[in-house]
Tab-separated table of C-alpha atoms and ligand atoms in Angstrom:
chain	number	residue	atom	x	y	z
A	1	MET	CA	-15.821	-3.229	27.316
A	2	GLN	CA	-13.050	-1.412	28.998
A	3	ILE	CA	-10.342	-0.021	26.806
A	4	GLN	CA	-7.575	-0.659	29.195
A	5	GLU	CA	-8.603	-4.263	29.499
A	6	ILE	CA	-8.580	-4.540	25.569
A	7	LEU	CA	-5.061	-2.858	25.291
A	8	ASN	CA	-3.611	-5.242	27.940
A	9	LYS	CA	-4.530	-8.294	25.821
A	10	ALA	CA	-2.090	-10.114	23.762
A	11	GLN	CA	-4.365	-11.120	20.960
A	12	LEU	CA	-7.305	-8.840	19.784
A	13	ASN	CA	-10.529	-10.389	18.247
A	14	ALA	CA	-12.681	-8.537	15.488
A	15	GLU	CA	-15.047	-7.135	18.100
A	16	GLU	CA	-12.318	-5.712	20.248
A	17	ILE	CA	-10.635	-4.130	17.172
A	18	ASN	CA	-13.900	-2.801	16.091
A	19	PHE	CA	-14.351	-1.279	19.748
A	20	LEU	CA	-10.868	0.530	19.101
A	21	LEU	CA	-11.933	1.755	15.702
A	22	ASN	CA	-15.012	3.251	17.211
A	23	ILE	CA	-13.422	5.081	20.121
A	24	SER	CA	-14.238	8.934	20.209
A	25	ASP	CA	-13.495	9.702	23.708
A	26	GLU	CA	-10.259	11.938	23.747
A	27	ALA	CA	-8.905	10.179	26.912
A	28	GLU	CA	-9.419	6.714	25.415
A	29	LEU	CA	-7.845	7.815	22.045
A	30	ASP	CA	-4.935	9.002	24.034
A	31	LEU	CA	-4.541	5.510	25.809
A	32	LEU	CA	-4.774	3.776	22.281
A	33	PHE	CA	-2.158	6.095	20.578
A	34	ARG	CA	0.201	5.977	23.619
A	35	LYS	CA	0.234	2.155	23.538
A	36	SER	CA	0.885	2.104	19.915
A	37	ALA	CA	3.639	4.570	20.095
A	38	ALA	CA	5.239	2.643	22.957
A	39	VAL	CA	5.132	-0.595	20.723
A	40	LYS	CA	6.697	1.188	17.901
A	41	GLN	CA	9.367	2.593	20.148
A	42	LEU	CA	10.190	-0.776	21.788
A	43	PHE	CA	10.471	-2.556	18.437
A	44	LEU	CA	11.482	-0.018	15.751
A	45	GLY	CA	12.926	2.907	17.890
A	46	ARG	CA	12.643	6.096	16.257
A	47	SER	CA	13.156	4.893	12.897
A	48	LYS	CA	11.733	7.001	9.740
A	49	ASN	CA	12.462	5.368	6.232
A	50	LYS	CA	11.813	6.871	3.004
A	51	ILE	CA	10.534	4.869	-0.081
A	52	LEU	CA	10.957	6.303	-3.520
A	53	THR	CA	8.293	5.304	-5.897
A	54	ILE	CA	8.818	5.272	-9.596
A	55	GLN	CA	5.676	5.125	-11.561
A	56	PHE	CA	6.635	4.126	-15.015
A	57	SER	CA	3.197	3.618	-16.764
A	58	ASN	CA	-0.213	4.600	-15.885
A	59	TYR	CA	-1.861	2.326	-18.456
A	60	CYS	CA	-4.069	-0.235	-16.822
A	61	GLU	CA	-5.882	-3.086	-18.238
A	62	ASN	CA	-8.349	-3.388	-15.304
A	63	SER	CA	-11.525	-1.332	-14.641
A	64	CYS	CA	-11.785	-0.866	-10.974
A	65	LEU	CA	-14.878	1.323	-10.496
A	66	TYR	CA	-13.399	3.862	-8.163
A	67	CYS	CA	-10.079	4.576	-10.241
A	68	GLU	CA	-9.420	7.016	-12.766
A	69	LEU	CA	-6.786	4.884	-14.273
A	70	ARG	CA	-9.168	2.254	-15.409
A	71	GLU	CA	-8.881	1.073	-18.927
A	72	GLU	CA	-11.770	2.820	-20.457
A	73	SER	CA	-10.978	6.079	-18.746
A	74	ILE	CA	-10.426	8.916	-21.166
A	75	SER	CA	-9.813	11.581	-18.547
A	76	VAL	CA	-6.184	10.930	-17.883
A	77	LYS	CA	-3.143	11.708	-19.715
A	78	ARG	CA	-1.233	8.389	-20.210
A	79	PHE	CA	2.595	7.627	-20.207
A	80	ARG	CA	4.930	4.821	-20.418
A	81	LEU	CA	8.711	5.040	-19.775
A	82	THR	CA	11.163	2.822	-21.332
A	83	PRO	CA	13.355	0.867	-18.886
A	84	ASP	CA	16.417	3.192	-19.810
A	85	GLU	CA	14.242	6.270	-19.038
A	86	VAL	CA	13.341	4.601	-15.730
A	87	LEU	CA	17.040	4.248	-15.044
A	88	GLU	CA	17.815	7.904	-15.714
A	89	LYS	CA	14.914	9.302	-13.374
A	90	ILE	CA	16.282	7.088	-10.628
A	91	ASP	CA	19.597	8.504	-11.037
A	92	SER	CA	18.371	12.025	-11.245
A	93	ILE	CA	16.583	11.821	-7.977
A	94	PHE	CA	18.162	9.130	-5.791
A	95	ASN	CA	19.829	10.175	-2.447
A	96	SER	CA	21.182	8.158	0.497
A	97	GLY	CA	18.139	8.463	2.769
A	98	ILE	CA	16.138	6.375	0.414
A	99	THR	CA	15.943	2.646	1.606
A	100	ASN	CA	13.752	1.168	-0.828
A	101	ILE	CA	12.564	1.839	-4.544
A	102	ILE	CA	9.091	0.816	-5.654
A	103	LEU	CA	8.592	0.132	-9.371
A	104	GLN	CA	4.839	0.876	-9.846
A	105	SER	CA	2.488	0.612	-12.916
A	106	GLY	CA	-0.989	-0.277	-13.579
A	107	ALA	CA	-1.874	-3.692	-14.857
A	108	ASP	CA	0.194	-3.134	-18.059
A	109	SER	CA	1.237	-6.156	-19.957
A	110	HIS	CA	3.238	-3.888	-22.592
A	111	TYR	CA	5.962	-4.531	-19.937
A	112	ASP	CA	6.950	-8.091	-20.269
A	113	THR	CA	8.900	-10.474	-18.006
A	114	ASP	CA	12.170	-9.641	-19.644
A	115	MET	CA	11.813	-5.945	-19.385
A	116	ILE	CA	11.162	-6.003	-15.745
A	117	SER	CA	13.922	-8.571	-15.176
A	118	TYR	CA	16.266	-6.022	-17.051
A	119	LEU	CA	15.060	-3.124	-14.794
A	120	ILE	CA	15.454	-5.283	-11.593
A	121	TYR	CA	19.000	-6.444	-12.461
A	122	LYS	CA	20.172	-2.884	-13.388
A	123	ILE	CA	18.612	-1.238	-10.135
A	124	LYS	CA	20.041	-3.874	-7.847
A	125	LYS	CA	23.533	-3.479	-9.580
A	126	GLU	CA	23.657	0.233	-9.055
A	127	TYR	CA	21.940	1.101	-5.769
A	128	GLU	CA	22.118	-0.404	-2.424
A	129	VAL	CA	18.455	-0.393	-1.734
A	130	GLU	CA	15.533	-2.737	-1.405
A	131	LEU	CA	13.613	-3.150	-4.507
A	132	THR	CA	9.842	-3.588	-4.270
A	133	LEU	CA	7.498	-4.340	-7.401
A	134	ASP	CA	4.132	-2.858	-7.513
A	135	LEU	CA	2.835	-4.481	-10.653
A	136	LEU	CA	-0.472	-5.697	-9.545
A	137	GLN	CA	-1.333	-9.365	-10.179
A	138	ARG	CA	0.911	-11.110	-12.682
A	139	SER	CA	1.733	-14.691	-13.477
A	140	PHE	CA	3.483	-16.896	-10.977
A	141	ASP	CA	6.071	-17.548	-13.538
A	142	GLU	CA	6.875	-13.831	-13.719
A	143	TYR	CA	6.851	-13.732	-9.745
A	144	ARG	CA	9.658	-16.434	-9.906
A	145	ALA	CA	11.570	-14.776	-12.696
A	146	TRP	CA	11.717	-11.557	-11.052
A	147	LYS	CA	12.750	-12.849	-7.514
A	148	PHE	CA	15.407	-14.820	-9.385
A	149	SER	CA	16.499	-11.390	-11.107
A	150	GLY	CA	16.859	-9.777	-7.682
A	151	ALA	CA	13.607	-8.170	-6.602
A	152	ASP	CA	13.088	-8.227	-2.671
A	153	ASN	CA	9.613	-7.132	-2.138
A	154	TYR	CA	6.093	-7.346	-3.810
A	155	LEU	CA	3.385	-4.745	-2.898
A	156	LEU	CA	-0.028	-6.348	-3.583
A	157	LYS	CA	-3.013	-4.918	-1.690
A	158	PHE	CA	-6.355	-6.798	-1.164
A	159	ASN	CA	-8.000	-3.544	-0.381
A	160	THR	CA	-10.870	-5.120	1.388
A	161	SER	CA	-11.468	-8.447	3.150
A	162	ASN	CA	-15.307	-8.279	2.336
A	163	SER	CA	-15.400	-10.494	-0.958
A	164	GLY	CA	-18.642	-8.734	-1.963
A	165	ASN	CA	-17.313	-5.325	-1.829
A	166	PHE	CA	-13.995	-6.551	-3.558
A	167	SER	CA	-15.901	-7.899	-6.481
A	168	LEU	CA	-17.976	-4.719	-6.670
A	169	PHE	CA	-15.019	-2.816	-7.236
A	170	THR	CA	-12.505	-4.764	-8.899
A	171	GLN	CA	-14.157	-6.985	-11.495
A	172	GLU	CA	-11.013	-8.822	-13.092
A	173	ASN	CA	-9.990	-10.485	-9.942
A	174	LYS	CA	-11.466	-12.340	-7.111
A	175	LEU	CA	-10.550	-11.875	-3.367
A	176	ASP	CA	-9.455	-15.493	-2.849
A	177	GLU	CA	-7.397	-15.343	-6.003
A	178	ARG	CA	-5.560	-12.100	-4.752
A	179	LEU	CA	-4.928	-13.634	-1.453
A	180	ASN	CA	-3.532	-16.737	-2.987
A	181	HIS	CA	-1.091	-14.470	-5.101
A	182	ILE	CA	-0.020	-12.698	-1.790
A	183	ARG	CA	0.508	-16.018	-0.173
A	184	TYR	CA	2.414	-17.467	-3.181
A	185	LEU	CA	4.735	-14.415	-3.258
A	186	LYS	CA	5.552	-14.823	0.268
A	187	ARG	CA	6.280	-18.404	-0.119
A	188	ILE	CA	8.876	-18.006	-2.827
A	189	GLY	CA	10.664	-15.550	-0.705
A	190	TYR	CA	9.421	-11.925	-1.390
A	191	LYS	CA	8.861	-9.605	1.517
A	192	ILE	CA	5.334	-8.607	1.061
A	193	CYS	CA	3.480	-5.322	1.537
A	194	THR	CA	-0.276	-5.486	1.658
A	195	GLY	CA	-3.257	-3.502	3.281
A	196	ASN	CA	-6.615	-2.124	2.694
A	197	ILE	CA	-8.392	0.949	1.826
A	198	ILE	CA	-9.929	3.045	4.619
A	199	GLY	CA	-13.271	4.682	3.888
A	200	LEU	CA	-14.351	2.752	0.859
A	201	PRO	CA	-18.018	3.045	-0.023
A	202	HIS	CA	-20.182	0.469	1.598
A	203	GLN	CA	-17.666	-0.326	4.123
A	204	THR	CA	-18.253	-0.625	7.786
A	205	THR	CA	-15.870	-0.519	10.808
A	206	GLU	CA	-16.556	-4.146	11.358
A	207	ASP	CA	-15.041	-4.784	7.710
A	208	ILE	CA	-11.908	-2.806	8.642
A	209	ALA	CA	-11.590	-4.830	11.918
A	210	LYS	CA	-11.730	-7.971	9.594
A	211	ASP	CA	-9.314	-6.352	7.196
A	212	LEU	CA	-6.827	-5.709	10.011
A	213	LEU	CA	-7.174	-9.311	11.194
A	214	LEU	CA	-6.530	-10.446	7.869
A	215	ILE	CA	-3.319	-8.324	7.593
A	216	LYS	CA	-2.182	-10.015	10.819
A	217	LYS	CA	-2.742	-13.397	9.275
A	218	LEU	CA	-0.801	-12.691	6.256
A	219	LYS	CA	2.153	-11.413	8.283
A	220	PRO	CA	3.489	-8.829	5.750
A	221	GLU	CA	6.751	-7.039	6.397
A	222	MET	CA	5.250	-3.938	5.170
A	223	ILE	CA	1.707	-2.605	5.818
A	224	LEU	CA	0.101	-0.004	3.610
A	225	ASN	CA	-3.466	1.277	4.634
A	226	THR	CA	-4.464	3.862	2.139
A	227	PRO	CA	-7.388	6.378	2.652
A	228	PHE	CA	-10.007	6.231	-0.012
A	229	THR	CA	-9.928	9.273	-2.355
A	230	PRO	CA	-12.769	9.935	-4.539
A	231	GLN	CA	-11.352	10.178	-8.076
A	232	GLN	CA	-12.900	12.225	-10.802
A	233	PHE	CA	-15.028	10.764	-13.689
A	234	THR	CA	-15.563	7.542	-11.588
A	235	LYS	CA	-18.696	5.979	-10.319
A	236	TYR	CA	-17.759	7.226	-6.755
A	237	GLN	CA	-16.268	10.591	-7.382
A	238	LYS	CA	-18.960	12.179	-5.069
A	239	SER	CA	-18.424	9.675	-2.280
A	240	PRO	CA	-16.701	11.084	0.917
A	241	LYS	CA	-13.118	10.746	1.269
A	242	GLY	CA	-11.683	8.107	3.956
A	243	ASP	CA	-11.733	9.681	7.428
A	244	PHE	CA	-8.277	10.635	8.695
A	245	ASN	CA	-9.259	9.825	12.453
A	246	LEU	CA	-10.305	6.439	11.311
A	247	LEU	CA	-7.089	5.853	9.473
A	248	LEU	CA	-5.068	7.010	12.429
A	249	LYS	CA	-6.848	4.528	14.591
A	250	ALA	CA	-6.467	1.717	12.016
A	251	THR	CA	-2.658	2.453	11.951
A	252	ALA	CA	-2.507	2.300	15.757
A	253	VAL	CA	-4.174	-1.201	15.797
A	254	SER	CA	-2.116	-2.321	12.955
A	255	ARG	CA	1.002	-1.348	15.124
A	256	LEU	CA	-0.506	-3.306	18.115
A	257	LEU	CA	-1.196	-6.508	15.743
A	258	LEU	CA	2.067	-6.549	13.916
A	259	SER	CA	4.845	-4.770	16.087
A	260	LYS	CA	7.785	-5.338	13.868
A	261	SER	CA	6.314	-4.645	10.385
A	262	ASN	CA	6.977	-1.349	8.689
A	263	ILE	CA	3.938	0.739	8.479
A	264	ILE	CA	3.955	2.903	5.347
A	265	ILE	CA	2.421	6.337	4.899
A	266	ALA	CA	0.855	6.448	1.516
A	267	SER	CA	2.333	8.672	-1.139
A	268	SER	CA	0.168	11.308	-2.723
A	269	SER	CA	0.660	14.573	-1.207
A	270	ASN	CA	-3.148	15.327	-1.318
A	271	PHE	CA	-3.718	12.240	1.130
A	272	PHE	CA	-2.080	13.860	4.105
A	273	SER	CA	-0.973	17.459	5.553
A	274	ILE	CA	2.511	17.549	7.090
A	275	ASP	CA	0.828	17.420	10.574
A	276	GLU	CA	-1.031	14.387	9.616
A	277	LYS	CA	2.090	12.768	8.552
A	278	LYS	CA	3.721	13.632	11.674
A	279	GLN	CA	0.752	12.238	13.914
A	280	LEU	CA	0.953	8.939	11.770
A	281	PHE	CA	4.589	8.559	12.516
A	282	GLU	CA	3.975	9.253	16.193
A	283	ILE	CA	1.309	6.735	16.927
A	284	GLY	CA	3.034	3.784	15.005
A	285	ALA	CA	4.056	4.341	11.146
A	286	ASP	CA	7.676	4.400	10.522
A	287	THR	CA	8.111	4.726	6.585
A	288	LEU	CA	7.167	7.500	4.118
A	289	MET	CA	6.266	6.724	0.614
A	290	LEU	CA	7.383	9.602	-1.681
A	291	GLU	CA	5.075	10.827	-4.191
A	292	PRO	CA	5.494	8.785	-7.534
A	293	LEU	CA	8.134	10.487	-9.505
A	294	ALA	CA	6.525	10.238	-12.916
A	295	GLN	CA	3.280	11.532	-11.525
A	296	ARG	CA	5.020	14.599	-9.873
A	297	GLU	CA	6.685	15.465	-13.355
A	298	LEU	CA	3.307	15.179	-15.194
A	299	LYS	CA	1.815	17.629	-12.915
A	300	ASN	CA	4.469	20.143	-13.456
A	301	ASN	CA	4.089	19.985	-17.178
B	401	LIG	S1	-5.766	-2.242	-11.007
B	401	LIG	FE1	-5.028	-0.326	-9.849
B	401	LIG	S2	-4.541	1.077	-11.411
B	401	LIG	FE2	-5.760	-0.510	-12.465
B	401	LIG	S3	-7.983	0.280	-12.333
B	401	LIG	FE3	-7.738	-1.009	-10.551
B	401	LIG	S4	-7.038	0.395	-8.884
B	401	LIG	FE4	-6.722	1.631	-11.005
């Protein structure tokens, strides 16, 4: 396969994407990154957006095997903020460069439909920003109620398009069910943010190529591909972290597949160095997710 021939195609298939993900030759990498940078420039210019993430609870009723927040974990200090505490925190940090606020929690039913609706209503009344909910899978009735309250976007990742691996890591949900939720959210008017994890245990580049094609099929307005980060006291704590070069290539391919979608650089400061963030911006990403506020404060205590 010739790289130039692939880059000239309007549609890419899984085999061609897998080829791009496996490039190691510097000159070929340069061609891929130049092309994705040119697509970004053409459709989004030099735009750089900032998203403020407010993590208001780190309780979770799920038990994903790679996650230190899973329900039975005793290694994390748990916290929950009241709706009014959330509003105070937003007020204390908000600045005009922020284009989007993400309200984030684990799967935490402590926050019922009305509590979240109240938060949405107050935030949309006070700030001129898009509001994204990152509350994992909830009921279809709740999605509708929160849309009605003013929420703009919903972040729900599928993590992997390999259904066997999905069930291995995330026991409470099934891949088909997750995809139905994402499609439903889109159908009722949310702009959606979705993506995969790069570097999951047992993952192949063929899997990632299929993930990227699934992202294209779902047509999200925002894409979030995160690197796998082994977390303490989990089954996968000794697994290698996601390879940055592979993430770079996946980001470039995402830009080729969905030229107008926002591509978000994931939040945690330990994911990326400043240089790595710069590289991601250059080759196709356009939005930086700031580190979750509550998490940042916990580290300082
Ligand atoms: S649902 Fe999210 S927060 Fe909860 S255990 Fe799974 S990965 Fe962790």
